[in-house]
Amino acid sequence: MNNYEKLVKKESKIALVGLGYVGLPIAVEFGKHVETIGFDINESKIALYKSGIDPTKEVGDKELKQANVFFTSNEKDLCEACFFIVAVPTPINEDTTPDLSPVVSASEIVGRNISKGSIIVYESTVYPGVTEDICVPILEKQSGLKCGVDFKVGYSPERINPGDKQHRLTNIKKIVSGMDAETLEQVAKIYSLVIEAGVYKAESIKVAEAAKVIENSQRDINIAFMNELSIIFHRLGIDTKSVLEAASTKWNFLNFYPGLVGGHCIGIDPYYLTYKAQMSGYQSQVILSGRKINDGMGKYIAESTIKQLIKSERPISKAKIGILGITFKENCPDVRNSKVYDIIKELKEYGIEPVVYDPIADEKDTAKFYGITLMNKKELSNLDCLIIAVSHSDFLKLSKDEVSSFFNNSQKKKVIVDVKGVLNNRDYNLEEYIYWRL
């Protein structure tokens, strides 16, 4: 009996290792079809999930309470599984080299708890070769088993877009791969239990790994181009958004917009690819140039804010600045690697301590990672400058009266820095405002 049959007949279980923004939705979805174990080393996170609380907002409290998943932080419970999915983060070090420690640690845990016949599939974003060259030896060492004989491996890159309620796990085509034809078929059949959009069978694990890492690198490069255009057009006195709206009337124009590029995917994955390229003797030019532009946008926005404040004739050190949003993207509570903090950090160089309001951001993580205490909306008052840094749905609904209520009414010129262009610029091209957007 193969693994697919064991799962369908409920004679064995699937184990999700890593229950963050990616792993949790996968576990909940598989739980609707087969016996599922959800494992994470974070005991407090497991306690929340058991209580039906979803801090990621990807599943929702209601669905989580009804989920047929056995949540645990005890690795011994993994012994009951025959199919393992590893979905742990893959961050970078301070020098932008890949930090594979979460994948290494997860491989050690899985290796200690697999048995003959197990299949281990990695979903974490890595450079080509990590699964077979780094993870497999760890699995073999910890288990005492031989890959290809006693257990098999595969790779299926995650494509979940945090905060996106339209493109969900089940309706996004899934790339799958396996170390051999038999494994590929097993992996494809098992994922087909939950993926309504179907699966795409990559010809090798390395192809699947490469496909994932270039998806986000492509977006990063395109956004970097838009950011560079924004810098150029500001020097020319042209509104970037107006240019892009005009250009987008052509059928094959790519609709990308300037902005902050952070988070744990687009802002990180290109470094995995360029690291591997460097290992092979090639120094990336286009990809790293794009990264350099995007990594510098927080500083650029902060400097542009200072210039607008100078125009308003407001003493810089005494300026009160309010920031709307600190998450790495809209409608998502995740603040990891948020480039909004780059704006804040740069403003502090000018002696400015901005107040930050974000109704969606994880307050504990904001304090943990950045030492920032989030303010409530009422504390956004008597501002000299408002920076709308993230385009949360709540911010898209802001009326002109509400925006005006944030400001110091005695201030002759109210400065608005609209990073994503969520406001109608025509409403603020008035004598009492100085309006700037990327």
Coordinates of C-alpha atoms in Angstrom, one line a residue:
M1 CA 0.0 0.0 0.0
N2 CA 1.5 3.4 -1.0
N3 CA 1.4 6.6 1.0
Y4 CA -1.6 8.0 -0.9
E5 CA -3.7 5.0 -0.1
K6 CA -2.6 4.9 3.5
L7 CA -3.7 8.6 3.9
V8 CA -7.0 8.2 2.1
K9 CA -7.9 5.1 4.1
K10 CA -6.8 7.0 7.3
E11 CA -4.2 4.3 8.1
S12 CA -1.5 7.0 8.4
K13 CA -1.2 10.8 8.7
I14 CA 0.2 13.9 7.1
A15 CA 2.4 16.1 9.2
L16 CA 2.9 19.8 8.7
V17 CA 6.1 21.0 10.2
G18 CA 6.0 24.8 10.6
L19 CA 2.7 26.5 11.2
G20 CA 3.1 30.1 10.1
Y21 CA 1.3 32.0 7.3
V22 CA 2.1 29.1 4.9
G23 CA 1.9 25.9 7.0
L24 CA -1.3 26.7 8.9
P25 CA -3.6 27.0 5.9
I26 CA -2.1 23.8 4.4
A27 CA -2.7 21.9 7.6
V28 CA -6.3 23.1 7.9
E29 CA -7.0 22.2 4.3
F30 CA -5.5 18.7 4.5
G31 CA -7.4 18.2 7.7
K32 CA -10.6 18.3 5.7
H33 CA -9.5 15.2 3.8
V34 CA -7.0 13.1 5.8
E35 CA -5.7 12.7 9.4
T36 CA -3.4 15.7 9.9
I37 CA -0.8 16.7 12.5
G38 CA 0.2 20.3 12.8
F39 CA 3.6 20.7 14.4
D40 CA 5.5 23.8 15.5
I41 CA 8.3 24.3 18.0
N42 CA 6.6 27.5 19.3
E43 CA 4.5 26.3 22.2
S44 CA 2.6 29.6 22.6
K45 CA 1.6 29.5 19.0
I46 CA 0.3 25.9 19.4
A47 CA -1.7 27.0 22.4
L48 CA -3.4 29.8 20.4
Y49 CA -4.3 27.4 17.6
K50 CA -5.7 24.9 20.1
S51 CA -7.9 27.7 21.5
G52 CA -9.1 28.5 18.0
I53 CA -7.2 31.8 17.7
D54 CA -5.5 32.6 14.4
P55 CA -3.0 35.4 14.7
T56 CA -2.0 35.1 11.1
K57 CA -5.6 35.9 9.9
E58 CA -5.0 33.5 7.0
V59 CA -7.5 30.9 8.1
G60 CA -9.7 32.8 10.6
D61 CA -10.7 31.9 14.1
K62 CA -14.0 30.4 13.1
E63 CA -12.5 27.9 10.6
L64 CA -9.6 27.2 12.9
K65 CA -12.0 26.2 15.7
Q66 CA -13.6 23.7 13.3
A67 CA -10.3 22.4 11.9
N68 CA -9.6 18.7 12.0
V69 CA -5.9 19.1 12.9
F70 CA -4.0 17.7 15.9
F71 CA -1.8 20.6 16.9
T72 CA 1.3 19.8 18.9
S73 CA 4.8 21.0 19.8
N74 CA 5.9 17.5 20.8
E75 CA 8.0 16.1 18.0
K76 CA 7.3 12.5 19.0
D77 CA 3.8 12.9 17.7
L78 CA 5.3 13.1 14.2
C79 CA 6.1 9.4 14.3
E80 CA 2.5 8.7 13.3
A81 CA 2.9 10.3 9.9
C82 CA 4.1 8.8 6.6
F83 CA 4.0 12.1 4.6
F84 CA 5.7 15.2 5.8
I85 CA 5.5 18.8 4.6
V86 CA 8.1 21.2 5.8
A87 CA 7.0 24.9 5.6
V88 CA 9.4 26.8 7.8
P89 CA 10.7 30.3 7.0
T90 CA 13.9 30.9 5.1
P91 CA 15.2 34.3 6.2
I92 CA 18.6 36.0 5.4
N93 CA 21.5 37.0 7.6
E94 CA 22.6 40.6 8.2
D95 CA 25.0 40.2 5.3
T96 CA 22.1 39.1 3.0
T97 CA 23.4 35.5 2.8
P98 CA 20.7 32.7 3.2
D99 CA 19.9 31.7 6.8
L100 CA 19.1 28.0 6.4
S101 CA 19.0 27.3 10.1
P102 CA 15.2 26.9 10.3
V103 CA 15.3 24.4 7.4
V104 CA 18.2 22.6 9.0
S105 CA 16.5 22.4 12.4
A106 CA 13.2 21.2 10.8
S107 CA 15.1 18.5 8.9
E108 CA 16.7 17.3 12.1
I109 CA 13.3 17.1 13.8
V110 CA 11.7 15.2 10.8
G111 CA 14.8 12.9 10.5
R112 CA 14.4 11.8 14.1
N113 CA 10.8 10.8 13.5
I114 CA 10.5 9.3 10.0
S115 CA 10.2 5.6 9.3
K116 CA 10.7 3.4 6.2
G117 CA 8.5 4.4 3.4
S118 CA 8.1 8.1 4.4
I119 CA 8.0 10.9 1.9
I120 CA 9.3 14.4 2.9
V121 CA 8.3 17.4 0.9
Y122 CA 9.8 20.8 1.4
E123 CA 7.8 24.0 0.7
S124 CA 10.3 26.6 2.1
T125 CA 11.8 28.9 -0.5
V126 CA 15.4 27.9 -1.1
Y127 CA 18.0 28.1 -3.9
P128 CA 18.3 25.1 -6.2
G129 CA 20.0 22.2 -4.6
V130 CA 19.1 22.8 -0.9
T131 CA 16.6 19.9 -0.7
E132 CA 19.0 17.2 -2.1
D133 CA 22.4 18.6 -1.1
I134 CA 21.6 19.9 2.4
C135 CA 18.4 18.5 3.7
V136 CA 18.8 14.9 2.5
P137 CA 22.1 14.3 4.4
I138 CA 20.6 15.6 7.6
L139 CA 17.5 13.4 7.2
E140 CA 19.8 10.4 6.6
K141 CA 22.1 11.2 9.6
Q142 CA 19.2 11.7 12.0
S143 CA 17.1 8.7 10.9
G144 CA 19.8 6.2 10.1
L145 CA 17.9 5.5 6.9
K146 CA 19.0 5.8 3.2
C147 CA 17.3 8.3 0.9
G148 CA 16.0 6.6 -2.3
V149 CA 15.8 3.3 -0.5
D150 CA 14.1 3.8 2.9
F151 CA 12.5 7.2 2.3
K152 CA 11.9 9.7 -0.6
V153 CA 11.9 13.5 -0.9
G154 CA 10.1 16.1 -3.0
Y155 CA 9.7 19.8 -3.3
S156 CA 6.6 21.8 -3.8
P157 CA 7.1 25.6 -3.5
E158 CA 4.5 27.5 -1.5
R159 CA 2.5 30.1 -3.4
I160 CA 0.3 31.5 -0.7
N161 CA 0.0 35.3 -0.8
P162 CA -0.6 36.5 2.8
G163 CA -3.6 38.8 3.1
D164 CA -4.9 37.9 -0.4
K165 CA -8.5 36.7 0.0
Q166 CA -8.9 35.9 -3.7
H167 CA -5.8 33.8 -4.5
R168 CA -6.0 31.0 -1.9
L169 CA -4.2 27.7 -1.4
T170 CA -6.9 25.7 -3.2
N171 CA -7.2 27.8 -6.3
I172 CA -3.5 28.4 -7.1
K173 CA -1.9 25.9 -9.4
K174 CA 0.7 23.9 -7.4
I175 CA 4.1 23.0 -8.6
V176 CA 5.2 19.5 -7.4
S177 CA 8.3 17.5 -7.8
G178 CA 9.9 14.3 -6.6
M179 CA 13.3 12.6 -6.6
D180 CA 12.0 10.0 -9.0
A181 CA 8.9 9.2 -11.1
E182 CA 7.2 7.2 -8.4
T183 CA 7.7 9.9 -5.8
L184 CA 6.4 12.6 -8.2
E185 CA 3.2 10.6 -8.8
Q186 CA 2.6 10.2 -5.0
V187 CA 3.3 13.8 -4.2
A188 CA 1.0 14.9 -7.1
K189 CA -1.9 12.7 -6.0
I190 CA -1.6 13.7 -2.4
Y191 CA -1.6 17.5 -3.1
S192 CA -4.5 16.9 -5.6
L193 CA -6.6 16.1 -2.5
V194 CA -6.7 19.8 -1.6
I195 CA -5.6 21.7 -4.8
E196 CA -8.6 22.4 -6.9
A197 CA -6.6 24.3 -9.5
G198 CA -4.5 21.3 -10.3
V199 CA -0.8 20.5 -10.0
Y200 CA 2.1 21.0 -12.4
K201 CA 4.7 18.3 -12.4
A202 CA 8.2 19.8 -12.6
E203 CA 10.8 17.6 -14.2
S204 CA 13.1 17.7 -11.1
I205 CA 13.4 19.0 -7.6
K206 CA 16.0 21.6 -8.7
V207 CA 13.6 22.9 -11.4
A208 CA 10.8 23.3 -8.8
E209 CA 13.2 25.1 -6.4
A210 CA 14.4 27.4 -9.2
A211 CA 10.8 28.2 -10.3
K212 CA 9.9 29.4 -6.9
V213 CA 12.9 31.6 -6.3
I214 CA 12.5 33.4 -9.7
E215 CA 8.8 34.1 -9.2
N216 CA 9.5 36.6 -6.5
S217 CA 12.8 37.8 -8.1
Q218 CA 10.8 38.7 -11.2
R219 CA 8.4 40.8 -9.1
D220 CA 11.2 42.4 -7.2
I221 CA 13.0 43.5 -10.4
N222 CA 9.8 44.9 -11.9
I223 CA 9.0 46.9 -8.8
A224 CA 12.5 48.2 -8.6
F225 CA 12.1 49.5 -12.2
M226 CA 9.0 51.3 -11.1
N227 CA 10.8 52.7 -8.0
E228 CA 13.6 54.0 -10.2
L229 CA 11.0 55.6 -12.6
S230 CA 9.4 57.3 -9.6
I231 CA 12.8 58.8 -8.5
I232 CA 13.4 60.0 -12.1
F233 CA 9.9 61.4 -12.6
H234 CA 10.0 63.4 -9.3
R235 CA 13.1 65.1 -10.6
L236 CA 11.3 65.9 -13.8
G237 CA 8.2 67.2 -11.9
I238 CA 5.9 64.5 -13.3
D239 CA 3.4 62.4 -11.3
T240 CA 4.4 58.7 -11.6
K241 CA 1.0 57.3 -11.0
S242 CA -0.4 59.4 -13.8
V243 CA 2.3 58.2 -16.1
L244 CA 1.6 54.5 -15.3
E245 CA -2.1 54.9 -15.7
A246 CA -1.5 56.3 -19.2
A247 CA 1.0 53.7 -20.1
S248 CA -1.3 50.9 -18.8
T249 CA -3.8 51.5 -21.6
K250 CA -1.5 49.5 -23.9
W251 CA -2.5 45.8 -23.8
N252 CA 0.9 44.4 -23.0
F253 CA 2.1 46.9 -20.4
L254 CA 3.0 45.2 -17.1
N255 CA 0.9 46.8 -14.3
F256 CA 3.5 47.2 -11.5
Y257 CA 3.7 50.2 -9.2
P258 CA 6.4 51.7 -7.0
G259 CA 6.4 50.9 -3.3
L260 CA 8.2 49.4 -0.3
V261 CA 9.3 45.8 -0.9
G262 CA 9.8 43.9 2.3
G263 CA 8.3 40.8 3.9
H264 CA 9.7 37.3 4.0
C265 CA 9.4 36.6 0.2
I266 CA 10.0 39.3 -2.4
G267 CA 12.5 41.2 -0.2
I268 CA 14.4 38.0 0.6
D269 CA 14.2 35.4 -2.1
P270 CA 16.3 37.2 -4.7
Y271 CA 19.3 37.0 -2.3
Y272 CA 18.9 33.2 -2.3
L273 CA 19.2 33.1 -6.1
T274 CA 22.1 35.5 -6.3
Y275 CA 23.9 33.6 -3.5
K276 CA 23.7 30.4 -5.5
A277 CA 24.7 32.3 -8.7
Q278 CA 27.8 33.5 -6.8
M279 CA 28.6 30.0 -5.7
S280 CA 28.6 29.0 -9.3
G281 CA 31.0 31.8 -10.3
Y282 CA 28.5 34.4 -11.6
Q283 CA 28.0 37.8 -10.0
S284 CA 24.5 38.9 -10.5
Q285 CA 24.0 42.4 -12.0
V286 CA 20.3 43.0 -12.8
I287 CA 18.9 41.2 -9.7
L288 CA 21.2 42.8 -7.2
S289 CA 20.7 46.2 -8.8
G290 CA 17.0 45.9 -8.3
R291 CA 17.5 44.8 -4.7
K292 CA 19.7 47.9 -4.1
I293 CA 17.0 50.2 -5.3
N294 CA 14.2 48.5 -3.3
D295 CA 16.3 48.3 -0.1
G296 CA 16.9 52.1 -0.4
M297 CA 13.3 53.2 -0.8
G298 CA 12.6 53.6 2.9
K299 CA 15.4 56.1 3.2
Y300 CA 14.3 57.8 0.0
I301 CA 10.8 58.3 1.3
A302 CA 12.0 59.6 4.6
E303 CA 14.3 62.1 2.9
S304 CA 11.4 63.2 0.6
T305 CA 9.2 63.6 3.7
I306 CA 11.8 65.9 5.2
K307 CA 11.9 68.0 2.0
Q308 CA 8.2 68.4 2.1
L309 CA 8.3 69.5 5.8
I310 CA 10.9 72.1 4.9
K311 CA 8.5 73.5 2.2
S312 CA 5.9 73.7 4.9
E313 CA 8.3 75.9 7.0
R314 CA 7.9 73.6 9.9
P315 CA 11.0 73.1 12.2
I316 CA 12.1 69.6 11.5
S317 CA 13.1 68.5 15.0
K318 CA 9.7 69.7 16.3
A319 CA 7.6 68.1 13.6
K320 CA 5.0 65.6 14.7
I321 CA 4.7 62.8 12.1
G322 CA 2.0 60.1 12.1
I323 CA 2.4 56.9 10.2
L324 CA -0.5 54.8 9.0
G325 CA 0.6 51.1 8.7
I326 CA 3.8 49.2 9.7
T327 CA 3.1 45.7 8.2
F328 CA 5.1 44.6 5.2
K329 CA 2.0 44.6 3.0
E330 CA -1.6 45.5 3.0
N331 CA -4.3 43.6 5.0
C332 CA -1.8 41.3 6.6
P333 CA -0.7 41.4 10.3
D334 CA 2.9 40.3 9.6
V335 CA 5.5 43.0 10.4
R336 CA 8.6 40.9 9.7
N337 CA 11.2 42.7 7.4
S338 CA 8.8 45.6 7.0
K339 CA 10.5 48.4 5.1
V340 CA 8.2 50.9 6.9
Y341 CA 10.7 50.7 9.7
D342 CA 13.4 52.0 7.4
I343 CA 11.3 55.2 7.1
I344 CA 11.0 55.4 10.9
K345 CA 14.7 54.7 11.4
E346 CA 15.7 57.4 9.0
L347 CA 13.3 60.0 10.5
K348 CA 14.9 59.3 13.9
E349 CA 18.2 60.5 12.4
Y350 CA 16.5 63.9 12.2
G351 CA 15.4 63.8 15.8
I352 CA 11.8 62.8 14.9
E353 CA 9.9 60.1 16.8
P354 CA 6.9 59.3 14.6
V355 CA 3.7 57.9 16.1
V356 CA 2.5 54.7 14.4
Y357 CA -1.1 53.5 14.0
D358 CA -1.9 50.1 12.5
P359 CA -5.2 48.3 13.3
I360 CA -4.0 45.1 11.7
A361 CA -0.4 44.7 12.8
D362 CA 0.6 42.2 15.4
E363 CA 1.3 44.4 18.4
K364 CA 3.7 41.9 20.1
D365 CA 5.8 41.4 17.1
T366 CA 5.9 45.2 16.4
A367 CA 7.3 45.7 19.9
K368 CA 9.6 42.6 19.7
F369 CA 11.2 43.4 16.3
Y370 CA 11.2 47.2 16.3
G371 CA 10.6 48.4 19.9
I372 CA 7.6 50.3 18.7
T373 CA 4.4 50.7 20.7
L374 CA 1.4 51.1 18.4
M375 CA -0.8 54.0 19.1
N376 CA -4.6 54.1 18.8
K377 CA -6.3 56.2 16.2
K378 CA -7.3 59.0 18.6
E379 CA -3.6 59.7 19.3
L380 CA -3.2 60.7 15.6
S381 CA -3.9 64.4 16.3
N382 CA -2.1 67.7 15.9
L383 CA 0.1 66.2 13.2
D384 CA 2.4 68.2 10.9
C385 CA 2.8 65.3 8.5
L386 CA 0.9 62.2 7.8
I387 CA 2.6 59.2 6.1
I388 CA 0.3 56.6 4.6
A389 CA 2.8 53.8 4.4
V390 CA 0.6 50.7 3.8
S391 CA -2.6 50.5 1.8
H392 CA -4.8 48.6 4.3
S393 CA -8.5 48.5 3.3
D394 CA -9.3 50.6 6.3
F395 CA -7.0 53.4 5.0
L396 CA -8.6 53.3 1.5
K397 CA -11.9 54.4 3.1
L398 CA -10.4 57.5 4.7
S399 CA -12.5 60.6 3.9
K400 CA -10.9 64.0 3.3
D401 CA -12.5 65.3 6.6
E402 CA -11.0 62.4 8.5
V403 CA -7.6 63.0 7.0
S404 CA -7.8 66.6 7.9
S405 CA -8.7 65.8 11.5
F406 CA -5.3 64.3 12.0
F407 CA -3.5 67.6 11.5
N408 CA -2.6 70.6 13.6
N409 CA -5.2 73.1 12.3
S410 CA -2.8 76.0 13.1
Q411 CA -0.3 74.6 10.6
K412 CA -0.5 76.6 7.3
K413 CA 0.7 73.7 5.2
K414 CA -0.4 70.1 6.1
V415 CA 2.1 67.6 4.6
I416 CA 0.8 64.3 3.3
V417 CA 3.2 61.6 2.1
D418 CA 1.0 59.0 0.3
V419 CA 3.4 56.1 -0.4
K420 CA 1.0 53.9 -2.3
G421 CA -1.2 56.7 -3.7
V422 CA -4.3 55.6 -1.9
L423 CA -5.8 59.1 -1.8
N424 CA -7.1 61.1 -4.7
N425 CA -4.4 63.6 -5.3
R426 CA -6.8 66.1 -6.8
D427 CA -8.5 66.5 -3.4
Y428 CA -5.2 67.6 -1.8
N429 CA -3.7 69.8 -4.5
L430 CA -4.9 72.8 -2.5
E431 CA -3.1 75.6 -0.8
E432 CA -3.5 74.2 2.7
Y433 CA -1.8 70.8 1.7
I434 CA 1.6 69.7 0.4
Y435 CA 0.8 66.3 -1.1
W436 CA 3.6 63.9 -2.2
R437 CA 3.4 60.3 -3.5
L438 CA 5.7 57.8 -5.0

